[in-house]
Each structure stands twice: as structure tokens, then as C-alpha cells.
Amino acid sequence: MLPEFKNEPFTDFAREPDRTAMEQALAKVRSQLGKTYPIVIDGKRIDGLDTFESFNPSTKQVIATFQSGTRKHANEAVEVAAKAFETWKRETVETRVELLVKAAELLRKRKHEFSAAMVVEVGKSWAEADGDTAEAIDFLEFYAREAQRYAGPQPLVEIPNEKNALTYIPLGVGAVIPPWNFPLAIMAGMTVAAIVTGNSVVLKPSSDAPWIAYRFFQLLEEAGIPAGVVNFVSGGGEEVGDTLVRHPKVRFVAFTGSKEVGLHINEQAAKTPRGQLWIKRVVAEMGGKDAIIVDSDCNIEEAAAAVVASAFGFQGQKCSACSRAIVDKTVYDEFVGLVAEKTQQLKVGDPADSSTQFGPVVNKSAFKKISSYIEKGMKEGRLIAGGTFTDKDGYFISPTVIADVHRDATIAQEEIFGPVLAIIKAENFDDALEIANDTPYGLTGAVFSNDAEKIRMAEEDFFVGNLYFNRKCTGALVGVHPFGGFNMSGTDSKAGGRDYLLLFLQAKLVSHRLVPSSQAKQAGSI
């Protein structure tokens, strides 16, 4: 058995050795830019196709070039994965667990290199990238231990004259469709949860972060993953993603991304094409419109700091980010002033600089979408910080705060997925809870209050999957804060929790009637 799980520690970049190691990793990663990468099916590299490029959002520099896989490649990858599944599902849990532990060991040794790749490919700050890598290591280690638990004896009620056993068996071929915002942690978590439980995978990386996904795929190969168990097929959502979702031999889809794409996947997966023997399972995490409630009875300074950290970590490009601050009217003005001050103090720039706290948004499309929301938001409320944007050298939008926003305003209802915070005034705590729940989502939320009765009310009535008190609403830790939400935030998958691997398994009950020894002897006589 493996030792007890412990979360991977974060790196302290204030320490000279760690800072130097990260600078060296950045230099190494930069030396690898400009290469062309294949798709990989059954261990075979395939290139020579139409291609697309991944860009550094801070500089618009080309990071890498990738193959645009076609429907043919997606179909071929599923067939290969289906064949590999027949062998992989019979491997011992010890073999699969050993693979994850080996991959975690390799990733830990190259921690800064993977973090540096995220700084360059998606614009994460050093701290945000380091947290992403640490979370990926945590997923590998945690799911390895969970696989052992599910492979062990399961408790059942005993009755006379029967021997019963409940076992968990894998589902089959899975389509793994990860996001770009946690390009290592979520991508790795969904992939290894599938394979450690005995499934095979076709991994379609985000087109904004294929380089990081390919690096992890190579790491799995180095750790010993058999050919065909994980297949890497880059390409467009319609060409590759939809083909995978609709394929009759795909048993499940693991997806993280927008509500619109998640609903489309769920709709397509619900159809049963000819030859499909099952109802596809969809594991979906689809975003949020997360709120932090600030009560009159709390530390306003701490609340303001937590809201700014939650709203603008990784430029607000987190499904858990605080996009609404709902503030009691008696402390509203003080809170607004503190948030404006703290937001204006954030250092904006290229995240390759260790002092940068706030970098670019991921691409041109995100830049245009977020900019349009800011323009609309400035008509719906009072701009108190930010509101500027430029795409001259990279896709930079200043951290933006808009106060005096009505609860029904566009920027209070729609997921922006960028650095825009709406501040809403509440009449009292009951009103704040009502406002907080008044969106289609239910992912994360937080409450700042020292009133025990209000905390009890929020515990019962604040309808989100992850609720925090007197702390920020981002930063869930594997094993500590199982993550997933309600309503249009997805299927409440609880990644990093003890229920998660069940989503990639099905239960089989085997029952033996016990024949008394006297009857057995009589039955065996001539």
C-alpha cells in the first residue's frame, strides 16, 4: 500500500534557489519553441496534415505547431483505444497504480519545466503555474490511492448461505476533452482518473494549450503507458471533438469547459447511434458565476483582499473566480474603496517576469469577448478600476471593477471568464443570499461574516458545490476540497474527492449460494 496522501507543497519563489530554478526552466522551455508535433494513435506518430499554431498570449509569439486531426483520425483512435481496452482492463490495479506513481515522480522532477510551459503557452504567473503543476501531481497521487481503495473489498450486508462480493469494473473507451485554463491539472486529472480505473482514452487537447498536453502525454509514455491506452488527437472541436462524442464505441466523455459546449456535448452524447450498447456517461464541469457575500459583521480589509485575489487570479480565467461581490449596504462604500485600491495595486505585465501578478487573457477571441462585456458593464454600473485593454503586443485587459451593478445586469448574470468584477449592494443578509443564488450556475461561493446564525443560514441556503467561509472562493486542494458544482455548473463531479473515480467505473455484484457440505456430498454421489 502507498503511504498516506499529502498535498504537493507550493514553491516559495522568494527563495533564491527556487527562483533560479524557475528562471532556468523558462530558458529551457524557450529553447524548445517553434517545433511541430504529431498526433499519436496506438503509439504511432502521424504528421503531414493541415496544422494550427499555439501562441504565447503575452507576445503573440508562436509556441508550437500541431496537426489538425480529422474525423478519420478520431475514428481510428477510438478503434485503437477499444482494442487496447480489452488488455488494459485486465491489468492488475497494482500495475496501473504504479504507472501513476511513476508519472508523479517524473512530473515532480520536472515541476518547474511544466510550470514554465504554462507561463509561456497560456500566460499564467509563476505562482498560478506552480499551483497548477502541484495540483496535477496531487491528482496522480490521490487517484492512485483511490484506485487501490476501490479495488479492495467493499462492505456488504451478510446473509446466511450466500457469499456476495461487489466489484468495480471499468467502463471502456473515454473521450477526454480538457480546458486551457488548467491545461495541466485538469487535463491530467481527467486522463489519469480514466486510465487508473482500467479505461482507455482518446485525449483531445484544447487548441489553446496543446503543447502542455503533449508534454504530459510524453511523460505518460516515459512512465510506461502501453500504446493505445492513451491516444493524442489534436484538432478542432467539430472535427475531432464531436466525432469522439458521437462514436458508438465511446463509453464516456470527460469534459471541462463552457456551459454552451458542455450542453452541446451532453445533447450529442444522449443520442444512441446504431451499434451503441450503452447510455454514454458524461462527466462535465461547465463554469460558474461565483459570488462572495460580504456581511456587515466581518473584517472588511480581509474580505476585500480575498475578493480581489478570487476575481483576478489568472486574470479571472477560472470557473471558480469571483465575478460578483455582494455587499451589505452598511459597509458597501468602505468595501468599494478598498477593492478599488487593491485592484489598482496589481502589477500587470508579461508573466515570465517573476514580479508580474496579472498577465494576458488567453487569445484574441477571449480579448474581444471580455472587452465587449466591459463596454457593456460600464453602462450598467460605475467603473472604479481598470476598464482599459490593448492587443498590440499581447492580449492585455486591465483588472476591471464595476460598482453599483443591478442584480439583473448582464455582467451580473452571464459568465464573462475574464478579469471583470461586478459589485452589487444588498439590503441585508437575506437579500444577499437571494442575489447570490439568482443565476443559472452553482459552482463556488464564499461568505465573509462573524455571525454564527448567518453562517448557518448560508451553509443551508447558499446553493453551490463548494462554499467557503472567511476565505477566497478559489484554490480548491485535491483531497481537501472535492470540486464540482450544481445546475449549469455541471454534473457535480467532485474532482479530487473520494467519489470521483466512481464516475469512471461500474459496479458488478457476484453472488454465490453456499451449499451445505452434506448436500454437496449427496449431490456428488452416484
Short mmCIF file of C-alpha atoms in Angstrom, two decimals:
data_model
loop_
_atom_site.label_atom_id
_atom_site.label_comp_id
_atom_site.label_asym_id
_atom_site.label_seq_id
_atom_site.Cartn_x
_atom_site.Cartn_y
_atom_site.Cartn_z
CA MET A 1 0.00 0.00 0.00
CA LEU A 2 1.09 3.56 -0.67
CA PRO A 3 1.78 5.94 2.22
CA GLU A 4 -0.94 8.37 3.27
CA PHE A 5 -1.69 11.07 0.70
CA LYS A 6 -0.26 14.53 1.28
CA ASN A 7 -0.72 17.57 -0.95
CA GLU A 8 2.28 18.66 -3.00
CA PRO A 9 3.78 21.79 -1.41
CA PHE A 10 3.82 25.04 -3.37
CA THR A 11 7.12 26.60 -4.35
CA ASP A 12 8.36 29.66 -2.47
CA PHE A 13 9.82 31.79 -5.23
CA ALA A 14 11.12 34.25 -2.66
CA ARG A 15 13.85 31.68 -2.06
CA GLU A 16 16.82 32.24 -4.36
CA PRO A 17 17.33 28.55 -5.30
CA ASP A 18 13.69 28.15 -6.35
CA ARG A 19 13.67 31.43 -8.25
CA THR A 20 16.86 30.45 -10.09
CA ALA A 21 15.43 27.01 -10.92
CA MET A 22 12.33 28.59 -12.43
CA GLU A 23 14.39 31.04 -14.49
CA GLN A 24 16.43 28.12 -15.82
CA ALA A 25 13.24 26.23 -16.65
CA LEU A 26 11.92 29.23 -18.58
CA ALA A 27 15.15 29.42 -20.56
CA LYS A 28 14.93 25.70 -21.34
CA VAL A 29 11.30 25.96 -22.43
CA ARG A 30 12.04 28.96 -24.65
CA SER A 31 14.78 26.96 -26.37
CA GLN A 32 12.15 24.40 -27.41
CA LEU A 33 9.77 26.82 -29.13
CA GLY A 34 8.81 26.56 -32.78
CA LYS A 35 8.67 22.79 -33.19
CA THR A 36 5.93 20.80 -34.93
CA TYR A 37 4.19 17.99 -33.08
CA PRO A 38 2.27 14.93 -34.31
CA ILE A 39 -0.94 13.27 -33.30
CA VAL A 40 -0.31 9.87 -31.72
CA ILE A 41 -2.54 6.84 -32.26
CA ASP A 42 -1.50 3.40 -30.98
CA GLY A 43 1.94 4.84 -30.25
CA LYS A 44 2.44 5.83 -33.89
CA ARG A 45 3.34 9.45 -34.72
CA ILE A 46 1.25 10.94 -37.55
CA ASP A 47 2.11 14.26 -39.20
CA GLY A 48 1.92 15.89 -42.61
CA LEU A 49 -1.65 17.08 -42.03
CA ASP A 50 -3.10 20.57 -42.02
CA THR A 51 -1.79 22.37 -38.96
CA PHE A 52 -2.62 25.08 -36.43
CA GLU A 53 -0.40 27.10 -34.11
CA SER A 54 -0.33 27.71 -30.37
CA PHE A 55 0.60 31.26 -29.35
CA ASN A 56 2.07 33.00 -26.32
CA PRO A 57 -0.76 35.37 -25.31
CA SER A 58 1.75 37.84 -23.82
CA THR A 59 3.72 38.31 -27.04
CA LYS A 60 1.74 36.58 -29.84
CA GLN A 61 4.87 34.50 -30.48
CA VAL A 62 4.28 31.05 -31.98
CA ILE A 63 4.88 28.40 -29.34
CA ALA A 64 4.39 25.25 -31.38
CA THR A 65 2.61 23.85 -34.42
CA PHE A 66 0.15 20.96 -34.16
CA GLN A 67 -1.64 18.64 -36.54
CA SER A 68 -5.31 19.24 -37.23
CA GLY A 69 -6.69 15.75 -36.81
CA THR A 70 -9.72 14.77 -38.90
CA ARG A 71 -12.80 12.64 -38.33
CA LYS A 72 -10.81 9.77 -39.79
CA HIS A 73 -8.15 10.12 -37.10
CA ALA A 74 -10.74 10.46 -34.34
CA ASN A 75 -12.50 7.29 -35.50
CA GLU A 76 -9.21 5.43 -35.82
CA ALA A 77 -8.16 6.48 -32.33
CA VAL A 78 -11.42 5.15 -30.86
CA GLU A 79 -10.98 1.80 -32.60
CA VAL A 80 -7.40 1.54 -31.31
CA ALA A 81 -8.48 2.52 -27.80
CA ALA A 82 -11.27 -0.09 -27.89
CA LYS A 83 -8.74 -2.78 -28.77
CA ALA A 84 -6.28 -1.60 -26.09
CA PHE A 85 -9.08 -1.60 -23.51
CA GLU A 86 -9.50 -5.35 -23.82
CA THR A 87 -5.96 -5.82 -22.49
CA TRP A 88 -5.68 -2.81 -20.18
CA LYS A 89 -8.87 -3.65 -18.27
CA ARG A 90 -7.28 -6.98 -17.25
CA GLU A 91 -4.12 -5.40 -15.88
CA THR A 92 -3.82 -5.52 -12.11
CA VAL A 93 -4.62 -2.41 -10.14
CA GLU A 94 -1.04 -2.54 -8.88
CA THR A 95 0.25 -2.12 -12.44
CA ARG A 96 -2.00 0.86 -13.11
CA VAL A 97 -1.23 2.47 -9.75
CA GLU A 98 2.49 2.01 -10.34
CA LEU A 99 2.13 3.90 -13.62
CA LEU A 100 0.55 6.90 -11.89
CA VAL A 101 3.12 6.94 -9.10
CA LYS A 102 5.93 6.80 -11.66
CA ALA A 103 4.34 9.65 -13.64
CA ALA A 104 4.01 11.71 -10.45
CA GLU A 105 7.69 11.13 -9.71
CA LEU A 106 8.68 12.28 -13.20
CA LEU A 107 6.41 15.33 -13.01
CA ARG A 108 7.80 16.29 -9.61
CA LYS A 109 11.33 16.22 -11.02
CA ARG A 110 10.25 18.50 -13.91
CA LYS A 111 7.88 20.65 -11.91
CA HIS A 112 9.38 23.99 -12.92
CA GLU A 113 9.64 22.96 -16.56
CA PHE A 114 5.92 22.21 -16.77
CA SER A 115 5.13 25.42 -14.90
CA ALA A 116 7.33 27.39 -17.30
CA ALA A 117 5.45 25.90 -20.24
CA MET A 118 2.20 27.24 -18.78
CA VAL A 119 3.71 30.69 -18.26
CA VAL A 120 4.60 30.73 -21.95
CA GLU A 121 1.59 28.99 -23.53
CA VAL A 122 -1.37 30.35 -21.53
CA GLY A 123 0.05 33.32 -19.63
CA LYS A 124 -0.01 32.04 -16.05
CA SER A 125 2.03 33.83 -13.41
CA TRP A 126 4.76 31.85 -11.68
CA ALA A 127 2.57 31.22 -8.64
CA GLU A 128 -0.52 30.25 -10.67
CA ALA A 129 1.51 27.89 -12.87
CA ASP A 130 3.20 26.32 -9.85
CA GLY A 131 -0.20 25.72 -8.26
CA ASP A 132 -1.42 24.07 -11.46
CA THR A 133 1.56 21.70 -11.54
CA ALA A 134 1.20 20.88 -7.86
CA GLU A 135 -2.46 20.05 -8.41
CA ALA A 136 -1.56 17.72 -11.30
CA ILE A 137 0.87 15.86 -9.03
CA ASP A 138 -1.85 15.68 -6.39
CA PHE A 139 -4.32 14.15 -8.84
CA LEU A 140 -1.81 11.46 -9.82
CA GLU A 141 -1.02 10.56 -6.21
CA PHE A 142 -4.59 10.84 -4.89
CA TYR A 143 -6.23 8.83 -7.67
CA ALA A 144 -3.56 6.13 -7.35
CA ARG A 145 -4.60 5.64 -3.74
CA GLU A 146 -8.29 5.84 -4.57
CA ALA A 147 -7.87 3.12 -7.20
CA GLN A 148 -6.44 0.84 -4.53
CA ARG A 149 -9.42 1.56 -2.28
CA TYR A 150 -11.97 0.78 -4.99
CA ALA A 151 -10.11 -2.41 -5.91
CA GLY A 152 -10.32 -3.66 -2.33
CA PRO A 153 -13.19 -5.48 -0.58
CA GLN A 154 -16.44 -3.47 -0.48
CA PRO A 155 -18.74 -3.67 2.55
CA LEU A 156 -22.00 -5.57 2.08
CA VAL A 157 -24.66 -6.88 4.46
CA GLU A 158 -24.04 -10.57 5.12
CA ILE A 159 -26.81 -13.16 4.98
CA PRO A 160 -26.74 -16.94 5.64
CA ASN A 161 -25.98 -19.37 2.83
CA GLU A 162 -24.62 -16.79 0.40
CA LYS A 163 -21.23 -15.30 -0.38
CA ASN A 164 -21.52 -11.89 -2.06
CA ALA A 165 -18.94 -9.52 -3.48
CA LEU A 166 -19.24 -6.10 -5.08
CA THR A 167 -16.50 -5.23 -7.54
CA TYR A 168 -15.90 -2.12 -9.62
CA ILE A 169 -15.00 -2.61 -13.26
CA PRO A 170 -14.00 -0.05 -15.93
CA LEU A 171 -16.42 1.42 -18.46
CA GLY A 172 -14.49 1.29 -21.73
CA VAL A 173 -13.22 3.97 -24.12
CA GLY A 174 -13.38 7.53 -22.90
CA ALA A 175 -13.14 10.85 -24.74
CA VAL A 176 -11.23 13.31 -22.57
CA ILE A 177 -11.79 16.95 -23.58
CA PRO A 178 -9.92 19.31 -21.20
CA PRO A 179 -9.85 23.13 -20.95
CA TRP A 180 -6.98 25.56 -21.49
CA ASN A 181 -7.23 27.37 -18.16
CA PHE A 182 -5.87 24.50 -16.08
CA PRO A 183 -4.01 22.96 -19.01
CA LEU A 184 -2.00 20.52 -16.90
CA ALA A 185 -4.01 19.80 -13.74
CA ILE A 186 -7.50 19.27 -15.17
CA MET A 187 -6.22 17.60 -18.34
CA ALA A 188 -4.04 15.23 -16.33
CA GLY A 189 -6.67 14.64 -13.67
CA MET A 190 -9.37 13.55 -16.11
CA THR A 191 -6.94 11.41 -18.11
CA VAL A 192 -5.38 9.51 -15.21
CA ALA A 193 -8.71 9.01 -13.42
CA ALA A 194 -9.83 7.17 -16.54
CA ILE A 195 -6.76 5.02 -17.04
CA VAL A 196 -6.08 4.09 -13.40
CA THR A 197 -9.58 2.59 -13.28
CA GLY A 198 -8.83 0.45 -16.33
CA ASN A 199 -10.32 2.52 -19.15
CA SER A 200 -8.62 3.63 -22.35
CA VAL A 201 -8.65 7.21 -23.60
CA VAL A 202 -8.66 9.44 -26.64
CA LEU A 203 -7.30 12.78 -25.44
CA LYS A 204 -8.34 15.82 -27.48
CA PRO A 205 -6.36 18.73 -26.01
CA SER A 206 -7.53 22.32 -26.00
CA SER A 207 -6.35 24.10 -29.13
CA ASP A 208 -5.08 26.90 -26.87
CA ALA A 209 -2.91 24.56 -24.79
CA PRO A 210 -1.90 21.53 -26.87
CA TRP A 211 1.81 21.90 -26.07
CA ILE A 212 1.33 21.29 -22.36
CA ALA A 213 -0.96 18.31 -23.06
CA TYR A 214 1.56 16.79 -25.44
CA ARG A 215 4.34 17.16 -22.85
CA PHE A 216 2.18 15.28 -20.35
CA PHE A 217 1.35 12.60 -22.92
CA GLN A 218 5.10 12.10 -23.46
CA LEU A 219 5.55 11.83 -19.70
CA LEU A 220 2.94 9.05 -19.59
CA GLU A 221 4.81 7.25 -22.35
CA GLU A 222 8.02 7.55 -20.34
CA ALA A 223 6.22 6.22 -17.28
CA GLY A 224 5.28 3.11 -19.28
CA ILE A 225 1.75 3.59 -20.61
CA PRO A 226 1.10 0.87 -23.23
CA ALA A 227 0.49 2.05 -26.80
CA GLY A 228 -3.19 2.69 -27.49
CA VAL A 229 -4.28 3.15 -23.89
CA VAL A 230 -3.96 6.92 -24.29
CA ASN A 231 -4.15 8.38 -27.79
CA PHE A 232 -3.38 12.04 -28.52
CA VAL A 233 -5.51 13.65 -31.23
CA SER A 234 -5.24 17.42 -31.60
CA GLY A 235 -7.70 19.29 -33.78
CA GLY A 236 -10.94 21.24 -33.89
CA GLY A 237 -13.96 20.70 -31.69
CA GLU A 238 -16.34 19.98 -34.54
CA GLU A 239 -13.94 17.77 -36.49
CA VAL A 240 -12.43 15.76 -33.62
CA GLY A 241 -14.46 16.52 -30.50
CA ASP A 242 -17.92 15.91 -31.95
CA THR A 243 -16.74 12.76 -33.71
CA LEU A 244 -15.50 11.34 -30.43
CA VAL A 245 -18.65 12.27 -28.52
CA ARG A 246 -20.91 10.64 -31.12
CA HIS A 247 -18.87 7.49 -31.70
CA PRO A 248 -20.81 4.34 -30.71
CA LYS A 249 -17.72 2.77 -29.12
CA VAL A 250 -17.09 5.73 -26.80
CA ARG A 251 -18.50 4.81 -23.40
CA PHE A 252 -17.98 8.10 -21.55
CA VAL A 253 -16.99 11.72 -22.07
CA ALA A 254 -14.99 13.71 -19.51
CA PHE A 255 -15.27 17.41 -20.29
CA THR A 256 -14.37 20.71 -18.66
CA GLY A 257 -15.25 23.98 -20.37
CA SER A 258 -18.06 26.40 -21.14
CA LYS A 259 -21.74 25.87 -20.46
CA GLU A 260 -22.55 26.10 -24.17
CA VAL A 261 -20.07 23.41 -25.20
CA GLY A 262 -20.96 21.24 -22.21
CA LEU A 263 -24.66 21.30 -23.06
CA HIS A 264 -23.84 20.50 -26.69
CA ILE A 265 -21.74 17.51 -25.61
CA ASN A 266 -24.47 16.31 -23.25
CA GLU A 267 -27.07 16.56 -26.02
CA GLN A 268 -24.92 14.70 -28.55
CA ALA A 269 -23.90 12.02 -26.05
CA ALA A 270 -27.55 11.36 -25.19
CA LYS A 271 -28.21 10.06 -28.69
CA THR A 272 -27.75 6.32 -29.30
CA PRO A 273 -26.38 5.58 -32.78
CA ARG A 274 -26.69 2.17 -34.36
CA GLY A 275 -24.37 -0.31 -32.71
CA GLN A 276 -24.07 1.53 -29.40
CA LEU A 277 -24.74 -0.82 -26.48
CA TRP A 278 -24.93 1.70 -23.63
CA ILE A 279 -26.09 5.07 -22.44
CA LYS A 280 -23.00 7.27 -22.57
CA ARG A 281 -21.87 8.75 -19.29
CA VAL A 282 -20.95 12.46 -19.30
CA VAL A 283 -18.72 13.94 -16.62
CA ALA A 284 -18.97 17.70 -17.11
CA GLU A 285 -17.71 20.78 -15.29
CA MET A 286 -19.07 23.85 -17.05
CA GLY A 287 -18.29 27.10 -15.26
CA GLY A 288 -19.92 29.50 -12.87
CA LYS A 289 -20.99 32.99 -11.90
CA ASP A 290 -19.46 32.84 -8.47
CA ALA A 291 -20.19 35.27 -5.67
CA ILE A 292 -18.63 36.35 -2.41
CA ILE A 293 -21.06 37.76 0.15
CA VAL A 294 -19.64 40.46 2.41
CA ASP A 295 -21.65 40.83 5.60
CA SER A 296 -21.70 43.91 7.80
CA ASP A 297 -20.17 41.86 10.60
CA CYS A 298 -16.76 40.88 9.18
CA ASN A 299 -13.21 42.04 8.64
CA ILE A 300 -13.72 44.30 5.60
CA GLU A 301 -9.99 44.52 4.84
CA GLU A 302 -9.67 40.73 4.66
CA ALA A 303 -12.85 40.44 2.62
CA ALA A 304 -11.62 42.98 0.06
CA ALA A 305 -8.26 41.21 -0.27
CA ALA A 306 -9.98 37.84 -0.76
CA VAL A 307 -12.37 39.22 -3.38
CA VAL A 308 -9.50 40.77 -5.39
CA ALA A 309 -7.47 37.54 -5.18
CA SER A 310 -10.50 35.45 -6.22
CA ALA A 311 -11.54 37.78 -9.02
CA PHE A 312 -8.16 38.37 -10.64
CA GLY A 313 -6.06 35.25 -10.08
CA PHE A 314 -5.05 34.08 -13.57
CA GLN A 315 -6.88 37.09 -14.98
CA GLY A 316 -10.25 35.81 -13.78
CA GLN A 317 -9.99 32.84 -16.15
CA LYS A 318 -11.13 30.28 -13.60
CA CYS A 319 -14.56 28.71 -13.35
CA SER A 320 -14.24 29.30 -9.60
CA ALA A 321 -13.32 33.01 -9.92
CA CYS A 322 -15.32 35.60 -8.00
CA SER A 323 -17.22 37.61 -10.58
CA ARG A 324 -19.76 39.10 -8.15
CA ALA A 325 -19.17 40.74 -4.77
CA ILE A 326 -22.48 41.09 -2.95
CA VAL A 327 -22.03 43.58 -0.14
CA ASP A 328 -24.20 44.69 2.77
CA LYS A 329 -25.22 48.33 2.28
CA THR A 330 -23.82 49.39 5.68
CA VAL A 331 -20.22 48.55 4.64
CA TYR A 332 -20.65 48.98 0.89
CA ASP A 333 -18.81 52.28 0.40
CA GLU A 334 -15.86 51.23 2.55
CA PHE A 335 -15.59 47.92 0.73
CA VAL A 336 -15.76 49.51 -2.73
CA GLY A 337 -12.92 51.86 -1.85
CA LEU A 338 -10.71 49.05 -0.57
CA VAL A 339 -11.33 46.86 -3.63
CA ALA A 340 -10.53 49.73 -5.99
CA GLU A 341 -7.29 50.43 -4.12
CA LYS A 342 -6.15 46.80 -4.02
CA THR A 343 -7.03 46.21 -7.68
CA GLN A 344 -5.06 49.23 -8.82
CA GLN A 345 -2.01 47.90 -6.97
CA LEU A 346 -1.82 44.71 -9.06
CA LYS A 347 1.22 44.60 -11.31
CA VAL A 348 0.21 43.90 -14.92
CA GLY A 349 2.71 42.54 -17.44
CA ASP A 350 4.35 39.51 -19.04
CA PRO A 351 4.09 36.65 -16.51
CA ALA A 352 7.57 35.48 -17.47
CA ASP A 353 8.66 38.29 -15.12
CA SER A 354 8.56 36.89 -11.60
CA SER A 355 7.09 40.12 -10.20
CA THR A 356 4.05 40.07 -12.51
CA GLN A 357 0.79 39.38 -10.72
CA PHE A 358 -1.57 39.79 -13.65
CA GLY A 359 -0.94 38.73 -17.24
CA PRO A 360 -2.85 38.49 -20.53
CA VAL A 361 -6.09 36.75 -21.39
CA VAL A 362 -5.64 33.61 -23.41
CA ASN A 363 -6.37 34.62 -27.02
CA LYS A 364 -7.90 37.12 -29.43
CA SER A 365 -11.38 35.67 -29.12
CA ALA A 366 -11.34 35.97 -25.32
CA PHE A 367 -9.94 39.50 -25.62
CA LYS A 368 -12.80 40.62 -27.86
CA LYS A 369 -15.48 38.93 -25.76
CA ILE A 370 -14.24 40.32 -22.43
CA SER A 371 -13.71 43.80 -23.89
CA SER A 372 -17.30 43.86 -25.10
CA TYR A 373 -18.53 42.87 -21.63
CA ILE A 374 -16.51 45.72 -20.09
CA GLU A 375 -18.00 48.22 -22.54
CA LYS A 376 -21.49 46.98 -21.66
CA GLY A 377 -20.69 46.87 -17.96
CA MET A 378 -19.59 50.50 -17.89
CA LYS A 379 -23.14 51.37 -18.99
CA GLU A 380 -24.63 49.09 -16.32
CA GLY A 381 -22.60 50.39 -13.39
CA ARG A 382 -19.83 52.70 -12.17
CA LEU A 383 -16.26 51.93 -13.25
CA ILE A 384 -13.93 52.17 -10.26
CA ALA A 385 -10.83 50.35 -11.56
CA GLY A 386 -9.45 49.18 -14.88
CA GLY A 387 -11.58 49.34 -17.98
CA THR A 388 -8.65 49.53 -20.39
CA PHE A 389 -7.45 46.97 -22.91
CA THR A 390 -4.91 46.59 -25.70
CA ASP A 391 -3.96 43.78 -28.08
CA LYS A 392 -0.96 45.49 -29.66
CA ASP A 393 1.71 43.02 -28.46
CA GLY A 394 -0.39 40.62 -26.41
CA TYR A 395 -3.96 40.27 -25.19
CA PHE A 396 -3.96 42.52 -22.14
CA ILE A 397 -7.06 43.66 -20.29
CA SER A 398 -6.63 45.57 -17.04
CA PRO A 399 -8.30 44.12 -13.91
CA THR A 400 -11.69 45.80 -14.01
CA VAL A 401 -14.14 46.56 -11.20
CA ILE A 402 -17.62 47.93 -11.81
CA ALA A 403 -19.69 49.00 -8.79
CA ASP A 404 -23.38 49.81 -8.34
CA VAL A 405 -24.39 46.89 -10.57
CA HIS A 406 -28.00 45.71 -10.51
CA ARG A 407 -28.52 42.02 -9.77
CA ASP A 408 -30.17 41.51 -13.18
CA ALA A 409 -27.49 43.30 -15.21
CA THR A 410 -25.71 41.40 -17.96
CA ILE A 411 -22.39 41.44 -16.13
CA ALA A 412 -24.13 40.12 -13.00
CA GLN A 413 -25.72 37.19 -14.81
CA GLU A 414 -23.51 35.97 -17.65
CA GLU A 415 -20.18 34.18 -17.25
CA ILE A 416 -17.51 36.52 -18.60
CA PHE A 417 -14.49 34.30 -17.86
CA GLY A 418 -12.14 37.22 -17.55
CA PRO A 419 -10.96 39.96 -15.20
CA VAL A 420 -14.28 41.71 -14.57
CA LEU A 421 -15.76 42.05 -11.08
CA ALA A 422 -19.31 43.34 -10.51
CA ILE A 423 -20.10 44.77 -7.07
CA ILE A 424 -23.76 44.58 -6.01
CA LYS A 425 -25.31 46.29 -2.98
CA ALA A 426 -27.54 44.13 -0.75
CA GLU A 427 -30.13 45.42 1.70
CA ASN A 428 -29.32 42.72 4.26
CA PHE A 429 -28.01 39.17 4.54
CA ASP A 430 -31.25 37.55 3.33
CA ASP A 431 -31.16 39.79 0.28
CA ALA A 432 -27.50 38.92 -0.33
CA LEU A 433 -28.25 35.18 -0.29
CA GLU A 434 -31.14 35.66 -2.69
CA ILE A 435 -28.93 37.60 -5.09
CA ALA A 436 -26.13 35.04 -4.81
CA ASN A 437 -28.46 32.19 -5.81
CA ASP A 438 -30.10 34.13 -8.64
CA THR A 439 -28.07 32.79 -11.59
CA PRO A 440 -28.22 29.54 -13.60
CA TYR A 441 -24.95 28.40 -12.01
CA GLY A 442 -23.91 26.90 -8.68
CA LEU A 443 -20.18 26.26 -8.57
CA THR A 444 -18.31 28.15 -5.82
CA GLY A 445 -19.15 30.86 -3.34
CA ALA A 446 -17.85 32.42 -0.17
CA VAL A 447 -19.21 34.35 2.78
CA PHE A 448 -17.37 36.81 4.99
CA SER A 449 -19.19 37.02 8.31
CA ASN A 450 -18.60 36.52 12.02
CA ASP A 451 -22.28 35.99 12.76
CA ALA A 452 -22.89 32.32 13.62
CA GLU A 453 -26.57 32.43 12.64
CA LYS A 454 -25.83 33.96 9.23
CA ILE A 455 -23.13 31.35 8.65
CA ARG A 456 -25.64 28.62 9.48
CA MET A 457 -28.14 30.17 7.05
CA ALA A 458 -25.54 30.26 4.27
CA GLU A 459 -24.49 26.66 4.92
CA GLU A 460 -28.09 25.63 4.35
CA ASP A 461 -29.25 28.04 1.64
CA PHE A 462 -26.24 29.16 -0.44
CA PHE A 463 -26.66 26.71 -3.34
CA VAL A 464 -23.16 25.96 -4.62
CA GLY A 465 -20.99 22.88 -4.78
CA ASN A 466 -18.04 24.50 -2.98
CA LEU A 467 -18.83 27.01 -0.24
CA TYR A 468 -16.12 28.76 1.76
CA PHE A 469 -16.27 31.00 4.83
CA ASN A 470 -13.94 33.90 5.55
CA ARG A 471 -11.56 32.96 2.73
CA LYS A 472 -11.39 33.27 -1.05
CA CYS A 473 -13.60 31.16 -3.32
CA THR A 474 -10.72 29.83 -5.45
CA GLY A 475 -7.87 27.46 -4.59
CA ALA A 476 -9.52 24.07 -4.01
CA LEU A 477 -6.99 21.45 -2.89
CA VAL A 478 -7.15 17.83 -4.03
CA GLY A 479 -8.45 15.62 -1.24
CA VAL A 480 -9.31 18.65 0.89
CA HIS A 481 -11.93 20.45 -1.20
CA PRO A 482 -13.57 18.00 -3.68
CA PHE A 483 -14.55 20.25 -6.56
CA GLY A 484 -17.71 20.46 -8.65
CA GLY A 485 -20.97 22.36 -8.80
CA PHE A 486 -24.72 22.34 -9.32
CA ASN A 487 -27.18 23.43 -12.02
CA MET A 488 -25.45 24.78 -15.14
CA SER A 489 -22.07 24.41 -13.45
CA GLY A 490 -22.07 20.75 -14.42
CA THR A 491 -22.61 17.29 -13.00
CA ASP A 492 -21.12 17.98 -9.54
CA SER A 493 -18.30 15.61 -10.40
CA LYS A 494 -16.26 16.44 -7.28
CA ALA A 495 -12.81 16.15 -8.83
CA GLY A 496 -10.16 15.39 -6.26
CA GLY A 497 -12.68 13.71 -3.96
CA ARG A 498 -13.46 10.17 -2.87
CA ASP A 499 -16.45 9.89 -5.21
CA TYR A 500 -14.64 10.91 -8.40
CA LEU A 501 -13.30 7.56 -9.59
CA LEU A 502 -16.81 6.10 -9.37
CA LEU A 503 -17.62 8.20 -12.43
CA PHE A 504 -15.21 6.04 -14.45
CA LEU A 505 -16.37 2.70 -13.00
CA GLN A 506 -19.44 0.49 -12.94
CA ALA A 507 -20.40 -1.86 -10.15
CA LYS A 508 -20.82 -5.61 -10.56
CA LEU A 509 -22.33 -7.81 -7.86
CA VAL A 510 -21.34 -11.51 -7.79
CA SER A 511 -23.39 -13.81 -5.55
CA HIS A 512 -22.68 -17.47 -4.70
CA ARG A 513 -25.24 -19.69 -2.99
CA LEU A 514 -23.42 -21.73 -0.41
CA VAL A 515 -24.41 -25.41 -0.48
CA PRO A 516 -24.18 -27.16 2.92
CA SER A 517 -21.45 -29.79 2.96
CA SER A 518 -23.93 -32.66 3.44
CA GLN A 519 -25.90 -31.62 0.36
CA ALA A 520 -22.73 -31.13 -1.64
CA LYS A 521 -21.61 -34.69 -0.78
CA GLN A 522 -25.01 -36.11 -1.69
CA ALA A 523 -25.11 -34.19 -4.97
CA GLY A 524 -21.70 -35.56 -5.88
CA SER A 525 -22.64 -39.26 -5.26
CA ILE A 526 -23.58 -41.71 -7.99
#
